Tab-separated table of C-alpha atoms in Angstrom:
chain	number	residue	atom	x	y	z
A	1	MET	CA	-72.731	-11.537	35.289
A	2	LYS	CA	-72.075	-8.210	37.041
A	3	ILE	CA	-71.394	-10.027	40.308
A	4	PHE	CA	-68.862	-12.270	38.495
A	5	LYS	CA	-67.057	-9.200	37.056
A	6	TYR	CA	-66.817	-7.594	40.465
A	7	LEU	CA	-65.470	-10.812	41.981
A	8	LEU	CA	-62.902	-11.090	39.145
A	9	LEU	CA	-61.739	-7.487	39.592
A	10	ALA	CA	-61.497	-7.997	43.327
A	11	GLY	CA	-59.352	-11.072	42.780
A	12	VAL	CA	-57.002	-9.170	40.397
A	13	ALA	CA	-56.706	-6.365	42.940
A	14	MET	CA	-55.747	-8.839	45.635
A	15	ILE	CA	-53.073	-10.357	43.350
A	16	VAL	CA	-51.639	-6.924	42.475
A	17	ALA	CA	-51.647	-5.930	46.136
A	18	SER	CA	-49.856	-9.158	46.962
A	19	CYS	CA	-47.210	-8.502	44.271
A	20	VAL	CA	-46.657	-4.977	45.523
A	21	LYS	CA	-46.256	-6.304	49.047
A	22	ASP	CA	-43.760	-8.896	47.784
A	23	GLU	CA	-41.726	-6.171	46.037
A	24	GLU	CA	-41.814	-4.036	49.160
A	25	ASP	CA	-40.481	-6.997	51.095
A	26	LEU	CA	-37.798	-7.634	48.464
A	27	PHE	CA	-36.560	-4.011	48.158
A	28	SER	CA	-36.368	-1.718	51.150
A	29	GLU	CA	-36.169	1.293	48.790
A	30	SER	CA	-38.248	2.360	45.809
A	31	ALA	CA	-36.859	2.120	42.279
A	32	ALA	CA	-36.144	5.868	42.259
A	33	GLN	CA	-34.368	5.628	45.595
A	34	ARG	CA	-32.267	2.695	44.385
A	35	ILE	CA	-31.205	4.684	41.294
A	36	ASN	CA	-30.277	7.689	43.444
A	37	THR	CA	-28.275	5.437	45.762
A	38	ALA	CA	-26.416	3.883	42.799
A	39	VAL	CA	-25.641	7.335	41.360
A	40	GLU	CA	-24.246	8.463	44.721
A	41	ASP	CA	-22.214	5.282	45.177
A	42	TYR	CA	-20.638	5.447	41.699
A	43	THR	CA	-19.872	9.147	42.111
A	44	LYS	CA	-18.173	8.497	45.449
A	45	LEU	CA	-16.210	5.633	43.891
A	46	LEU	CA	-15.004	7.775	40.981
A	47	GLU	CA	-13.931	10.575	43.304
A	48	SER	CA	-12.364	8.229	45.862
A	49	SER	CA	-9.108	7.907	43.910
A	50	GLU	CA	-6.858	10.830	44.847
A	51	LYS	CA	-4.576	10.413	41.841
A	52	GLY	CA	-7.410	9.410	39.524
A	53	TRP	CA	-7.824	6.506	37.140
A	54	VAL	CA	-6.165	5.053	34.072
A	55	MET	CA	-8.841	5.130	31.375
A	56	ASN	CA	-8.386	2.573	28.591
A	57	PHE	CA	-10.550	3.677	25.691
A	58	TYR	CA	-11.303	2.238	22.244
A	59	PRO	CA	-12.589	5.206	20.204
A	60	ALA	CA	-14.105	3.626	17.092
A	61	HIS	CA	-16.715	0.878	17.322
A	62	ASP	CA	-14.989	-1.039	14.515
A	63	GLY	CA	-11.597	-0.828	16.233
A	64	GLU	CA	-9.868	0.995	13.382
A	65	MET	CA	-8.628	3.803	15.660
A	66	GLY	CA	-6.859	1.388	17.988
A	67	GLY	CA	-6.822	2.011	21.722
A	68	VAL	CA	-6.020	5.260	23.513
A	69	VAL	CA	-4.905	5.621	27.134
A	70	TYR	CA	-6.063	8.548	29.272
A	71	THR	CA	-5.872	9.435	32.915
A	72	ALA	CA	-9.042	10.798	34.513
A	73	ARG	CA	-9.279	12.520	37.881
A	74	PHE	CA	-12.858	13.091	39.096
A	75	SER	CA	-13.735	15.800	41.626
A	76	ASP	CA	-16.855	17.902	42.348
A	77	GLY	CA	-18.504	17.265	38.996
A	78	THR	CA	-15.319	17.911	36.993
A	79	VAL	CA	-13.000	15.393	35.350
A	80	ALA	CA	-9.392	16.316	34.510
A	81	LEU	CA	-8.081	14.374	31.502
A	82	ARG	CA	-4.619	13.636	30.134
A	83	CYS	CA	-3.974	11.675	26.947
A	84	GLN	CA	-1.085	9.603	25.614
A	85	GLU	CA	-1.380	11.449	22.283
A	86	THR	CA	-0.489	14.788	23.957
A	87	PRO	CA	1.836	13.728	26.801
A	88	GLY	CA	3.520	17.084	27.311
A	89	GLU	CA	0.354	19.156	27.595
A	90	ASP	CA	-1.550	20.221	30.690
A	91	GLU	CA	-4.639	18.345	31.825
A	92	VAL	CA	-7.923	19.272	30.161
A	93	LYS	CA	-11.100	19.586	32.208
A	94	SER	CA	-14.657	18.602	31.396
A	95	LEU	CA	-17.872	18.549	33.384
A	96	TYR	CA	-19.093	15.032	34.055
A	97	GLN	CA	-22.207	13.404	35.472
A	98	VAL	CA	-23.253	10.102	36.900
A	99	LYS	CA	-26.962	9.848	36.235
A	100	GLY	CA	-29.723	7.297	36.200
A	101	GLU	CA	-31.785	6.412	33.159
A	102	GLN	CA	-32.608	2.847	32.169
A	103	GLU	CA	-29.059	2.182	33.400
A	104	ILE	CA	-26.553	4.209	35.410
A	105	LEU	CA	-24.542	6.423	33.049
A	106	LEU	CA	-21.180	8.198	33.158
A	107	THR	CA	-21.276	11.170	30.776
A	108	PHE	CA	-18.505	13.565	29.690
A	109	ASP	CA	-20.521	16.731	29.161
A	110	THR	CA	-18.049	19.477	28.207
A	111	TYR	CA	-16.319	19.262	24.817
A	112	THR	CA	-12.597	18.529	24.946
A	113	GLU	CA	-10.659	17.930	21.756
A	114	ILE	CA	-8.519	15.128	23.180
A	115	PHE	CA	-11.606	13.042	24.027
A	116	HIS	CA	-14.644	14.262	22.060
A	117	GLN	CA	-12.767	14.427	18.734
A	118	TYR	CA	-13.791	10.822	18.144
A	119	SER	CA	-17.523	11.419	18.585
A	120	GLU	CA	-18.043	14.856	17.014
A	121	PRO	CA	-19.277	15.087	13.388
A	122	ILE	CA	-16.488	15.439	10.840
A	123	ASN	CA	-18.478	16.671	7.850
A	124	SER	CA	-21.678	15.907	5.960
A	125	THR	CA	-20.159	12.643	4.735
A	126	TYR	CA	-19.335	11.526	8.286
A	127	PRO	CA	-22.071	13.113	10.432
A	128	THR	CA	-21.403	10.704	13.306
A	129	GLY	CA	-17.622	11.194	13.260
A	130	TYR	CA	-15.728	8.044	14.159
A	131	GLU	CA	-18.884	6.632	15.773
A	132	SER	CA	-17.501	6.793	19.273
A	133	ASP	CA	-19.260	7.330	22.606
A	134	TYR	CA	-19.059	9.989	25.286
A	135	GLU	CA	-21.788	8.377	27.417
A	136	PHE	CA	-21.087	5.036	29.093
A	137	THR	CA	-23.110	2.594	31.148
A	138	PHE	CA	-21.640	1.072	34.307
A	139	LYS	CA	-21.315	-2.695	33.927
A	140	GLY	CA	-19.417	-3.768	37.002
A	141	VAL	CA	-16.760	-3.108	39.632
A	142	SER	CA	-13.969	-5.436	40.759
A	143	ALA	CA	-14.092	-6.825	44.287
A	144	ASP	CA	-11.277	-4.514	45.429
A	145	GLN	CA	-12.982	-1.529	43.727
A	146	ASP	CA	-9.800	-0.801	41.761
A	147	THR	CA	-11.337	-1.492	38.340
A	148	ILE	CA	-14.584	-0.165	36.890
A	149	PHE	CA	-16.061	-1.692	33.745
A	150	LEU	CA	-18.217	0.418	31.420
A	151	LYS	CA	-19.659	0.142	27.928
A	152	GLY	CA	-20.515	2.811	25.361
A	153	LYS	CA	-24.215	3.680	25.461
A	154	ARG	CA	-24.636	3.806	21.672
A	155	TYR	CA	-21.777	1.865	20.081
A	156	SER	CA	-21.045	-0.554	22.951
A	157	GLN	CA	-17.269	-0.145	22.941
A	158	PRO	CA	-15.687	-1.081	26.303
A	159	LEU	CA	-14.229	1.515	28.660
A	160	GLU	CA	-12.092	0.431	31.599
A	161	LEU	CA	-11.057	2.548	34.580
A	162	ILE	CA	-8.141	1.307	36.707
A	163	ARG	CA	-7.272	3.074	39.940
A	164	LEU	CA	-3.949	4.937	40.065
A	165	HIS	CA	-2.192	4.214	43.350
A	166	ASP	CA	1.375	5.501	43.130
A	167	GLU	CA	1.959	7.166	39.748
A	168	GLU	CA	1.131	10.805	39.146
A	169	PRO	CA	-1.135	11.157	36.075
A	170	ALA	CA	1.417	13.201	34.103
A	171	ASP	CA	4.196	10.675	34.806
A	172	TYR	CA	1.976	7.742	33.869
A	173	ILE	CA	0.932	9.290	30.558
A	174	SER	CA	4.556	10.135	29.753
A	175	GLN	CA	5.591	6.513	30.318
A	176	ILE	CA	2.693	5.239	28.216
A	177	ALA	CA	3.574	7.595	25.351
A	178	THR	CA	7.195	6.429	25.440
A	179	MET	CA	6.171	2.774	25.469
A	180	TYR	CA	3.766	3.322	22.572
A	181	ASN	CA	6.559	4.852	20.496
A	182	GLN	CA	8.769	1.847	21.212
A	183	ILE	CA	6.016	-0.585	20.259
A	184	ALA	CA	4.074	0.978	17.421
A	185	MET	CA	6.737	3.173	15.860
A	186	LEU	CA	9.512	0.587	15.676
A	187	PRO	CA	9.275	-1.929	12.836
A	188	HIS	CA	7.871	-5.227	14.138
A	189	PRO	CA	6.948	-6.689	10.729
A	190	ILE	CA	6.616	-10.379	11.650
A	191	ALA	CA	5.477	-12.718	14.394
A	192	VAL	CA	7.589	-15.813	15.100
A	193	ILE	CA	5.479	-18.715	16.400
A	194	ASN	CA	7.078	-21.661	18.208
A	195	ASP	CA	10.529	-20.457	17.068
A	196	THR	CA	9.924	-21.586	13.477
A	197	GLU	CA	6.751	-20.365	11.791
A	198	THR	CA	6.484	-16.699	10.769
A	199	ILE	CA	3.577	-14.511	9.737
A	200	ASP	CA	3.491	-10.880	8.558
A	201	ILE	CA	1.978	-8.473	11.084
A	202	SER	CA	1.608	-4.746	11.775
A	203	LEU	CA	1.311	-2.753	14.997
A	204	ALA	CA	0.693	0.642	13.399
A	205	ASP	CA	-1.848	3.122	14.799
A	206	GLY	CA	-2.697	1.053	17.858
A	207	VAL	CA	-4.065	-1.844	15.805
A	208	PHE	CA	-2.622	-5.356	15.650
A	209	TYR	CA	-3.079	-6.635	12.093
A	210	PHE	CA	-2.461	-10.008	10.525
A	211	ALA	CA	-4.044	-12.082	7.764
A	212	GLU	CA	-4.457	-15.816	7.282
A	213	TYR	CA	-6.047	-18.413	5.065
A	214	VAL	CA	-8.799	-20.399	6.776
A	215	ASP	CA	-11.081	-23.183	5.676
A	216	ALA	CA	-13.994	-21.828	3.668
A	217	PRO	CA	-17.509	-22.885	4.737
A	218	THR	CA	-17.979	-25.402	1.926
A	219	ASP	CA	-18.325	-29.169	2.240
A	220	TRP	CA	-17.673	-29.928	-1.402
A	221	ASP	CA	-14.190	-28.408	-1.650
A	222	ALA	CA	-11.790	-29.392	1.109
A	223	GLU	CA	-8.984	-27.337	-0.451
A	224	ASN	CA	-11.004	-24.145	-0.613
A	225	LYS	CA	-9.572	-21.391	1.613
A	226	ASP	CA	-10.743	-17.933	2.583
A	227	PHE	CA	-8.317	-15.027	3.040
A	228	VAL	CA	-9.236	-13.436	6.374
A	229	GLU	CA	-7.815	-10.169	7.712
A	230	HIS	CA	-7.784	-9.410	11.428
A	231	TYR	CA	-7.728	-5.922	12.964
A	232	ILE	CA	-7.497	-6.045	16.774
A	233	PRO	CA	-7.115	-2.744	18.650
A	234	PHE	CA	-4.730	-2.644	21.585
A	235	ILE	CA	-3.886	-0.317	24.432
A	236	THR	CA	-0.394	0.405	25.703
A	237	THR	CA	0.587	-0.630	29.210
A	238	LEU	CA	3.657	0.111	31.305
A	239	LYS	CA	4.952	-3.365	30.393
A	240	GLY	CA	3.948	-3.536	26.741
A	241	LEU	CA	0.508	-3.899	25.190
A	242	LYS	CA	-2.866	-5.525	25.766
A	243	MET	CA	-5.291	-6.486	23.001
A	244	GLN	CA	-8.951	-5.609	23.309
A	245	GLU	CA	-9.655	-9.329	23.053
A	246	PRO	CA	-7.579	-12.534	22.904
A	247	VAL	CA	-6.041	-13.355	19.534
A	248	THR	CA	-5.011	-16.737	18.118
A	249	ILE	CA	-2.145	-17.126	15.634
A	250	ALA	CA	-1.192	-20.582	14.367
A	251	GLY	CA	-2.808	-22.176	17.384
A	252	GLU	CA	-1.198	-19.867	19.958
A	253	THR	CA	-3.647	-17.686	21.930
A	254	PHE	CA	-2.669	-14.597	23.900
A	255	GLN	CA	-3.902	-11.111	24.825
A	256	GLU	CA	-0.871	-9.342	26.302
A	257	CYS	CA	2.722	-8.776	25.187
A	258	VAL	CA	5.758	-7.674	27.189
A	259	TYR	CA	8.360	-5.311	25.725
A	260	ASN	CA	12.046	-6.241	25.979
A	261	SER	CA	14.143	-3.070	26.109
A	262	GLU	CA	17.395	-4.899	25.277
A	263	ASP	CA	16.448	-6.248	21.852
A	264	ARG	CA	13.211	-4.170	21.510
A	265	SER	CA	11.132	-7.265	20.821
A	266	LEU	CA	7.659	-8.104	22.115
A	267	THR	CA	6.883	-11.464	23.706
A	268	ALA	CA	3.363	-12.815	24.103
A	269	VAL	CA	2.264	-13.695	27.625
A	270	GLY	CA	1.316	-17.361	27.923
A	271	ALA	CA	2.155	-18.220	24.301
A	272	ASN	CA	5.273	-18.970	22.265
A	273	VAL	CA	5.003	-15.909	20.028
A	274	VAL	CA	7.692	-13.238	19.602
A	275	PHE	CA	7.613	-10.008	17.583
A	276	PRO	CA	11.258	-9.115	16.780
A	277	VAL	CA	12.439	-5.719	15.601
A	278	ILE	CA	13.783	-5.819	12.029
A	279	LEU	CA	15.493	-2.565	11.103
A	280	PRO	CA	15.743	-1.453	7.462
A	281	GLU	CA	19.101	-0.807	5.837
A	282	GLY	CA	20.459	2.607	6.732
A	283	TYR	CA	18.378	2.804	9.907
A	284	THR	CA	19.652	5.578	12.170
A	285	GLU	CA	18.882	5.738	15.866
A	286	TYR	CA	17.359	8.893	17.332
A	287	GLU	CA	20.500	9.866	19.255
A	288	GLU	CA	22.819	9.529	16.234
A	289	TYR	CA	21.542	12.687	14.532
A	290	GLU	CA	22.798	15.031	17.249
A	291	GLY	CA	25.691	17.338	16.325
A	292	SER	CA	26.940	20.091	14.043
A	293	TYR	CA	26.733	19.727	10.260
A	294	THR	CA	27.378	21.456	6.992
A	295	MET	CA	24.214	21.786	4.926
A	296	TYR	CA	24.439	21.767	1.106
A	297	VAL	CA	21.751	23.280	-1.141
A	298	ARG	CA	21.441	24.451	-4.750
A	299	ASN	CA	22.723	21.038	-5.837
A	300	GLY	CA	25.784	21.403	-3.596
A	301	ALA	CA	26.868	24.843	-4.810
A	302	VAL	CA	26.000	26.569	-1.505
A	303	SER	CA	26.867	25.377	2.008
A	304	PHE	CA	26.467	26.736	5.546
A	305	PRO	CA	26.615	25.382	9.139
A	306	ILE	CA	23.620	24.009	11.039
A	307	THR	CA	23.161	22.218	14.356
A	308	LEU	CA	20.795	19.353	15.180
A	309	LYS	CA	19.784	19.127	18.841
A	310	PRO	CA	17.448	16.443	20.215
A	311	ASP	CA	14.428	17.691	22.151
A	312	GLY	CA	14.895	14.764	24.521
A	313	ASP	CA	11.495	13.177	23.929
A	314	GLY	CA	12.733	10.539	21.497
A	315	SER	CA	10.565	12.028	18.764
A	316	ASN	CA	11.741	15.517	17.791
A	317	TYR	CA	14.804	17.592	16.944
A	318	THR	CA	15.449	21.321	16.726
A	319	ILE	CA	17.548	22.528	13.781
A	320	THR	CA	19.328	25.862	14.222
A	321	GLY	CA	21.258	27.715	11.534
A	322	MET	CA	18.879	27.359	8.585
A	323	SER	CA	17.733	30.913	9.294
A	324	SER	CA	18.601	33.666	11.735
A	325	TYR	CA	14.879	34.414	12.128
A	326	PHE	CA	13.598	31.024	13.289
A	327	ASP	CA	14.480	27.456	14.197
A	328	VAL	CA	13.183	24.442	12.314
A	329	LYS	CA	11.624	21.346	13.868
A	330	ALA	CA	12.309	17.830	12.604
A	331	LYS	CA	10.356	14.715	13.570
A	332	TYR	CA	12.047	11.364	14.103
A	333	ASN	CA	10.312	8.485	12.320
A	334	ALA	CA	11.217	5.436	14.398
A	335	ALA	CA	9.759	3.029	11.846
A	336	LYS	CA	12.098	4.263	9.106
A	337	GLY	CA	14.959	5.442	11.308
A	338	CYS	CA	15.161	8.907	9.773
A	339	LEU	CA	14.333	12.539	10.466
A	340	GLU	CA	11.469	14.241	8.635
A	341	ILE	CA	11.267	18.008	8.107
A	342	HIS	CA	7.602	18.838	7.612
A	343	SER	CA	5.955	21.996	6.371
A	344	GLN	CA	5.532	24.022	9.554
A	345	GLN	CA	4.606	27.389	10.961
A	346	VAL	CA	7.797	29.214	11.942
A	347	GLY	CA	6.366	32.517	13.120
A	348	GLU	CA	3.928	35.387	12.688
A	349	TYR	CA	4.376	38.721	10.949
A	350	GLY	CA	1.973	41.579	10.312
A	351	GLY	CA	-1.016	39.560	11.475
A	352	ASN	CA	-0.261	36.658	9.118
A	353	LEU	CA	1.271	33.247	9.776
A	354	VAL	CA	4.724	32.516	8.354
A	355	TRP	CA	5.320	29.010	7.018
A	356	LEU	CA	8.278	26.919	5.997
A	357	CYS	CA	6.673	25.143	3.029
A	358	CYS	CA	7.767	22.029	1.204
A	359	TRP	CA	8.236	22.913	-2.468
A	360	ASP	CA	8.361	20.655	-5.528
A	361	ILE	CA	10.344	22.643	-8.085
A	362	ALA	CA	11.182	19.744	-10.400
A	363	GLY	CA	7.545	18.685	-10.474
A	364	GLY	CA	6.231	22.038	-11.628
A	365	GLY	CA	6.703	24.356	-8.661
A	366	SER	CA	3.773	23.378	-6.437
A	367	LEU	CA	4.093	24.024	-2.713
A	368	THR	CA	2.057	23.280	0.391
A	369	TRP	CA	1.785	24.301	4.015
A	370	SER	CA	0.066	21.036	4.859
A	371	THR	CA	1.985	19.647	7.823
A	372	THR	CA	1.727	16.177	6.256
A	373	ALA	CA	4.183	17.173	3.510
A	374	ALA	CA	7.818	16.490	4.367
A	375	VAL	CA	11.386	15.929	3.255
A	376	ASP	CA	13.346	13.041	4.808
A	377	LEU	CA	16.958	12.999	5.936
A	378	GLN	CA	18.141	9.505	5.020
A	379	ARG	CA	21.587	8.100	5.762
A	380	ASP	CA	24.015	7.741	2.864
A	381	LEU	CA	25.757	4.401	3.389
A	382	ASP	CA	28.282	5.106	0.629
A	383	GLU	CA	29.889	7.943	2.598
A	384	GLU	CA	32.433	7.324	5.366
A	385	THR	CA	31.610	10.639	7.049
A	386	LEU	CA	28.115	10.637	8.550
A	387	THR	CA	25.978	12.033	5.734
A	388	PHE	CA	22.215	12.378	5.321
A	389	ASN	CA	20.631	13.058	1.951
A	390	PHE	CA	17.391	14.984	1.465
A	391	VAL	CA	14.807	12.597	-0.004
A	392	ALA	CA	11.207	13.381	-0.919
A	393	ASN	CA	8.600	12.027	1.473
A	394	ASN	CA	5.431	11.041	-0.412
A	395	ASP	CA	3.022	10.653	2.518
A	396	TYR	CA	1.266	13.880	1.554
A	397	ASP	CA	0.829	12.977	-2.108
A	398	ALA	CA	2.489	10.264	-4.174
A	399	ASP	CA	3.040	12.795	-6.976
A	400	PHE	CA	4.427	15.534	-4.714
A	401	ASN	CA	8.217	15.200	-4.488
A	402	ALA	CA	9.491	18.017	-2.306
A	403	ASP	CA	13.023	19.053	-3.217
A	404	SER	CA	13.156	22.606	-1.805
A	405	PHE	CA	11.808	24.950	0.878
A	406	ILE	CA	10.107	28.301	0.489
A	407	LEU	CA	8.792	30.829	3.009
A	408	TRP	CA	5.107	31.565	2.523
A	409	SER	CA	2.466	33.474	4.455
A	410	THR	CA	-1.179	32.716	5.151
A	411	THR	CA	-3.959	34.542	6.905
A	412	SER	CA	-5.070	33.345	10.313
A	413	ALA	CA	-8.013	31.729	8.507
A	414	GLY	CA	-5.608	29.653	6.412
A	415	SER	CA	-5.826	31.467	3.065
A	416	SER	CA	-2.685	32.123	1.059
A	417	ALA	CA	-1.115	35.562	1.466
A	418	GLY	CA	1.764	34.958	-0.963
A	419	GLN	CA	5.518	34.619	-0.696
A	420	PHE	CA	7.056	35.940	2.503
A	421	THR	CA	10.238	37.783	1.584
A	422	THR	CA	10.943	39.705	4.802
A	423	TRP	CA	12.834	36.804	6.376
A	424	ARG	CA	15.701	34.918	4.754
A	425	PHE	CA	17.367	31.541	4.774
A	426	ASN	CA	21.038	31.543	5.715
A	427	GLY	CA	23.576	30.821	3.014
A	428	VAL	CA	21.309	31.842	0.146
A	429	ASN	CA	20.050	35.220	1.499
A	430	SER	CA	16.626	34.476	0.063
A	431	ASN	CA	13.203	33.237	1.115
A	432	GLN	CA	13.777	30.310	-1.276
A	433	MET	CA	16.042	27.403	-0.423
A	434	ARG	CA	16.258	25.563	-3.730
A	435	ASN	CA	17.457	22.039	-4.492
A	436	LEU	CA	18.198	20.553	-1.106
A	437	GLN	CA	21.084	18.117	-1.323
A	438	ARG	CA	22.569	16.787	1.930
A	439	ILE	CA	23.979	17.492	5.395
A	440	VAL	CA	27.450	16.229	6.422
A	441	LYS	CA	28.567	15.741	10.040
A	442	ASN	CA	31.464	17.949	11.135
A	443	ASN	CA	34.323	16.021	12.750
């Protein structure tokens, strides 16, 4: 029996030795050496692009955050990032690594708000934030080495790097931000399929949404239908948009759309689907607001001159004349075709922050320095002279109907420090601008 055991062990040893020899013949390097080689090769590839890479990123694993475009320039263990959401800001730098574990990973190691905001914990209710990744596994490289395919280590969302050849990162991001505003901010409420059939859609927040009735999985009821909603994230391109995955509407399948600057429509590539722009009544283009006006407050009893000047980015205006102490910013809402004046910080004084606050006098006198609260300037179609009425914007709270402005102060920590009476509004010589009425264009 002992002799049999020894013979058996000897046979196993010979088999193992044979396998090891086969592996040595198959791979000229050890597993550790192969990992090190892959890490070096991927690092060299990332740093081989002088201008960097376009980084198409889908933050949330369920797609609800849409797609976000970055540029990433890798050099000496540092990656410099730019983001379409902050096109006018300088690049932000983070340490990065390419390292080997069970797979080869690309990790963004230093916190940056523009990128890590999607993966950091929000609060105790959302301890995993938007459930996004900051570590990605390499999945492949195109034959020309101009595209790198990665996947989130934890949530498996795709990440795509495309080599920048000619565009500077800042210019590319600026063009992407402009295109996104034209696509997602303009009202494209329907899709027209084969020139006849229409379906309601939305392109808000980087997500393509539509709903349809489909056959329910029941054999006994042929008429039974299920209402199915589709949320497909997309990224913006220089030509239009690209869905994360192909989408089928009424039998037409496509993944990309091209933007037409003449009629501002989107046309699907390879399918007979068009998304026309349908503007609401009273829609005012961004450029039309520019000029000098007379502003009326206190239900029209007080008036004074103001000037609206576009910032040139297609999104913002500067209003001068409301106060001699500060200018006021207004944001253009391309979906509604109107300007919005939000609660905003207008300065600092005595160590505190000074705020222009939206104020709901008619509703009981509540005010807020939340920058979500706003008053809209909507066109009055009944007036021959270009006139815009102040209308409450209810995005902050459906029950908050701002009809006035008030100057308020807060500590740097965000606590209320009371009314700020040192500065004044023009026309009323007060820190309270009550009962906003309208602005009228001067001829």
